[in-house]
mmCIF file of N, CA and C in Angstrom:
data_model
loop_
_atom_site.group_PDB
_atom_site.id
_atom_site.type_symbol
_atom_site.label_atom_id
_atom_site.label_comp_id
_atom_site.label_asym_id
_atom_site.label_seq_id
_atom_site.Cartn_x
_atom_site.Cartn_y
_atom_site.Cartn_z
ATOM 1 N N MET A 1 92.919 110.640 102.833
ATOM 2 C CA MET A 1 93.637 110.551 104.015
ATOM 3 C C MET A 1 93.957 109.032 104.266
ATOM 4 N N ALA A 2 95.214 108.730 104.552
ATOM 5 C CA ALA A 2 95.528 107.406 104.868
ATOM 6 C C ALA A 2 94.977 106.841 106.158
ATOM 7 N N ALA A 3 94.681 105.563 106.114
ATOM 8 C CA ALA A 3 94.219 104.876 107.313
ATOM 9 C C ALA A 3 95.288 104.821 108.351
ATOM 10 N N MET A 4 94.967 105.054 109.589
ATOM 11 C CA MET A 4 95.857 104.931 110.691
ATOM 12 C C MET A 4 95.727 103.535 111.358
ATOM 13 N N LYS A 5 96.878 102.875 111.469
ATOM 14 C CA LYS A 5 96.807 101.563 112.160
ATOM 15 C C LYS A 5 97.270 101.725 113.580
ATOM 16 N N PRO A 6 96.692 101.074 114.583
ATOM 17 C CA PRO A 6 97.139 101.273 115.889
ATOM 18 C C PRO A 6 98.521 100.796 116.190
ATOM 19 N N ARG A 7 99.305 101.390 116.963
ATOM 20 C CA ARG A 7 100.650 100.940 117.260
ATOM 21 C C ARG A 7 100.653 100.108 118.505
ATOM 22 N N THR A 8 100.712 98.789 118.332
ATOM 23 C CA THR A 8 100.652 97.979 119.529
ATOM 24 C C THR A 8 101.833 97.012 119.425
ATOM 25 N N GLY A 9 102.517 96.750 120.542
ATOM 26 C CA GLY A 9 103.695 95.912 120.531
ATOM 27 C C GLY A 9 103.237 94.387 120.841
ATOM 28 N N ASP A 10 101.881 94.263 120.999
ATOM 29 C CA ASP A 10 101.334 92.985 121.336
ATOM 30 C C ASP A 10 101.540 92.076 120.064
ATOM 31 N N GLY A 11 101.787 90.827 120.317
ATOM 32 C CA GLY A 11 101.950 89.906 119.209
ATOM 33 C C GLY A 11 103.320 89.228 119.265
ATOM 34 N N PRO A 12 103.418 88.205 118.431
ATOM 35 C CA PRO A 12 104.745 87.472 118.437
ATOM 36 C C PRO A 12 105.734 88.114 117.496
ATOM 37 N N LEU A 13 107.010 87.661 117.631
ATOM 38 C CA LEU A 13 108.001 88.064 116.759
ATOM 39 C C LEU A 13 107.606 87.489 115.324
ATOM 40 N N GLU A 14 107.774 88.209 114.311
ATOM 41 C CA GLU A 14 107.369 87.744 112.940
ATOM 42 C C GLU A 14 108.534 87.914 112.039
ATOM 43 N N VAL A 15 108.766 86.984 111.190
ATOM 44 C CA VAL A 15 109.730 87.098 110.087
ATOM 45 C C VAL A 15 109.066 86.611 108.888
ATOM 46 N N THR A 16 109.018 87.478 107.822
ATOM 47 C CA THR A 16 108.412 87.138 106.569
ATOM 48 C C THR A 16 109.443 87.427 105.416
ATOM 49 N N LYS A 17 109.278 86.636 104.302
ATOM 50 C CA LYS A 17 110.134 86.829 103.143
ATOM 51 C C LYS A 17 109.330 87.791 102.251
ATOM 52 N N GLU A 18 109.949 88.848 101.816
ATOM 53 C CA GLU A 18 109.323 89.902 100.957
ATOM 54 C C GLU A 18 110.346 90.138 99.837
ATOM 55 N N GLY A 19 110.053 89.598 98.637
ATOM 56 C CA GLY A 19 110.954 89.701 97.490
ATOM 57 C C GLY A 19 112.295 88.895 97.849
ATOM 58 N N ARG A 20 113.367 89.537 97.793
ATOM 59 C CA ARG A 20 114.603 88.922 98.083
ATOM 60 C C ARG A 20 115.121 89.109 99.512
ATOM 61 N N ALA A 21 114.337 89.820 100.195
ATOM 62 C CA ALA A 21 114.712 90.164 101.676
ATOM 63 C C ALA A 21 113.830 89.430 102.644
ATOM 64 N N TYR A 22 114.288 89.474 103.888
ATOM 65 C CA TYR A 22 113.459 88.939 104.981
ATOM 66 C C TYR A 22 113.166 90.191 105.948
ATOM 67 N N VAL A 23 111.939 90.340 106.374
ATOM 68 C CA VAL A 23 111.592 91.381 107.161
ATOM 69 C C VAL A 23 111.226 90.796 108.569
ATOM 70 N N MET A 24 111.943 91.314 109.538
ATOM 71 C CA MET A 24 111.726 90.845 110.992
ATOM 72 C C MET A 24 111.021 91.988 111.640
ATOM 73 N N ARG A 25 109.912 91.684 112.395
ATOM 74 C CA ARG A 25 109.203 92.551 113.248
ATOM 75 C C ARG A 25 109.226 92.146 114.603
ATOM 76 N N VAL A 26 109.912 92.958 115.588
ATOM 77 C CA VAL A 26 110.027 92.602 116.891
ATOM 78 C C VAL A 26 109.241 93.539 117.779
ATOM 79 N N PRO A 27 108.241 92.910 118.611
ATOM 80 C CA PRO A 27 107.504 93.800 119.433
ATOM 81 C C PRO A 27 108.431 94.393 120.592
ATOM 82 N N LEU A 28 108.192 95.588 120.930
ATOM 83 C CA LEU A 28 108.956 96.299 121.902
ATOM 84 C C LEU A 28 108.194 96.601 123.148
ATOM 85 N N GLU A 29 108.859 96.680 124.262
ATOM 86 C CA GLU A 29 108.141 97.031 125.536
ATOM 87 C C GLU A 29 107.767 98.459 125.446
ATOM 88 N N GLY A 30 106.607 98.754 125.883
ATOM 89 C CA GLY A 30 105.976 100.117 125.775
ATOM 90 C C GLY A 30 105.297 100.366 124.440
ATOM 91 N N GLY A 31 105.217 99.385 123.607
ATOM 92 C CA GLY A 31 104.364 99.479 122.404
ATOM 93 C C GLY A 31 105.315 99.761 121.202
ATOM 94 N N GLY A 32 104.799 99.522 120.083
ATOM 95 C CA GLY A 32 105.532 99.714 118.825
ATOM 96 C C GLY A 32 106.275 98.396 118.396
ATOM 97 N N ARG A 33 106.888 98.417 117.273
ATOM 98 C CA ARG A 33 107.607 97.338 116.726
ATOM 99 C C ARG A 33 108.915 97.770 116.091
ATOM 100 N N LEU A 34 109.958 97.054 116.274
ATOM 101 C CA LEU A 34 111.311 97.253 115.566
ATOM 102 C C LEU A 34 111.230 96.482 114.264
ATOM 103 N N VAL A 35 111.293 97.151 113.146
ATOM 104 C CA VAL A 35 111.276 96.519 111.836
ATOM 105 C C VAL A 35 112.533 96.509 111.213
ATOM 106 N N VAL A 36 113.076 95.345 110.845
ATOM 107 C CA VAL A 36 114.436 95.217 110.266
ATOM 108 C C VAL A 36 114.410 94.437 108.997
ATOM 109 N N GLU A 37 114.890 94.951 107.943
ATOM 110 C CA GLU A 37 115.008 94.242 106.639
ATOM 111 C C GLU A 37 116.400 93.604 106.467
ATOM 112 N N LEU A 38 116.456 92.327 106.273
ATOM 113 C CA LEU A 38 117.748 91.613 106.161
ATOM 114 C C LEU A 38 117.943 90.946 104.815
ATOM 115 N N LYS A 39 119.025 90.884 104.287
ATOM 116 C CA LYS A 39 119.388 89.939 103.223
ATOM 117 C C LYS A 39 119.599 88.537 103.639
ATOM 118 N N ALA A 40 119.521 87.558 102.859
ATOM 119 C CA ALA A 40 119.672 86.161 103.120
ATOM 120 C C ALA A 40 120.930 85.933 103.917
ATOM 121 N N GLU A 41 122.076 86.475 103.559
ATOM 122 C CA GLU A 41 123.332 86.321 104.262
ATOM 123 C C GLU A 41 123.312 86.903 105.674
ATOM 124 N N GLU A 42 122.699 88.071 105.789
ATOM 125 C CA GLU A 42 122.574 88.732 107.085
ATOM 126 C C GLU A 42 121.636 87.930 108.043
ATOM 127 N N ALA A 43 120.553 87.459 107.499
ATOM 128 C CA ALA A 43 119.568 86.565 108.278
ATOM 129 C C ALA A 43 120.326 85.285 108.794
ATOM 130 N N SER A 44 121.036 84.708 107.932
ATOM 131 C CA SER A 44 121.879 83.514 108.338
ATOM 132 C C SER A 44 122.907 83.779 109.378
ATOM 133 N N ALA A 45 123.589 84.911 109.282
ATOM 134 C CA ALA A 45 124.616 85.314 110.218
ATOM 135 C C ALA A 45 123.906 85.706 111.532
ATOM 136 N N LEU A 46 122.776 86.266 111.439
ATOM 137 C CA LEU A 46 122.084 86.598 112.747
ATOM 138 C C LEU A 46 121.624 85.234 113.446
ATOM 139 N N GLY A 47 121.130 84.358 112.699
ATOM 140 C CA GLY A 47 120.725 83.046 113.203
ATOM 141 C C GLY A 47 121.976 82.271 113.827
ATOM 142 N N ASP A 48 123.046 82.316 113.234
ATOM 143 C CA ASP A 48 124.201 81.687 113.787
ATOM 144 C C ASP A 48 124.723 82.359 115.055
ATOM 145 N N ALA A 49 124.744 83.709 115.070
ATOM 146 C CA ALA A 49 125.099 84.473 116.287
ATOM 147 C C ALA A 49 124.136 84.221 117.429
ATOM 148 N N LEU A 50 122.799 84.047 117.196
ATOM 149 C CA LEU A 50 121.861 83.739 118.180
ATOM 150 C C LEU A 50 122.000 82.381 118.713
ATOM 151 N N LYS A 51 122.374 81.415 117.914
ATOM 152 C CA LYS A 51 122.582 79.981 118.269
ATOM 153 C C LYS A 51 123.831 79.857 119.227
ATOM 154 N N THR A 52 124.876 80.677 118.923
ATOM 155 C CA THR A 52 126.061 80.572 119.755
ATOM 156 C C THR A 52 125.739 81.141 121.219
ATOM 157 N N VAL A 53 124.881 82.117 121.213
ATOM 158 C CA VAL A 53 124.642 82.815 122.515
ATOM 159 C C VAL A 53 123.562 81.865 123.331
ATOM 160 N N VAL A 54 122.557 81.376 122.666
ATOM 161 C CA VAL A 54 121.382 80.648 123.286
ATOM 162 C C VAL A 54 121.939 79.240 123.630
ATOM 163 N N GLY A 55 122.616 78.767 122.719
ATOM 164 C CA GLY A 55 123.160 77.314 122.942
ATOM 165 C C GLY A 55 122.622 76.271 122.086
#
């Protein structure tokens, strides 16, 4: 039987490089995490879009 990990949303936003992709883990209100896998081009485009909004 597989080990069960607790589902907690506590913790910082994490981005790690796994192979050729980047994996972003975003904590959510109410617990859990949103996990998104991005290619390098997509990560760059996301960064640019966030910079234009944030300033």
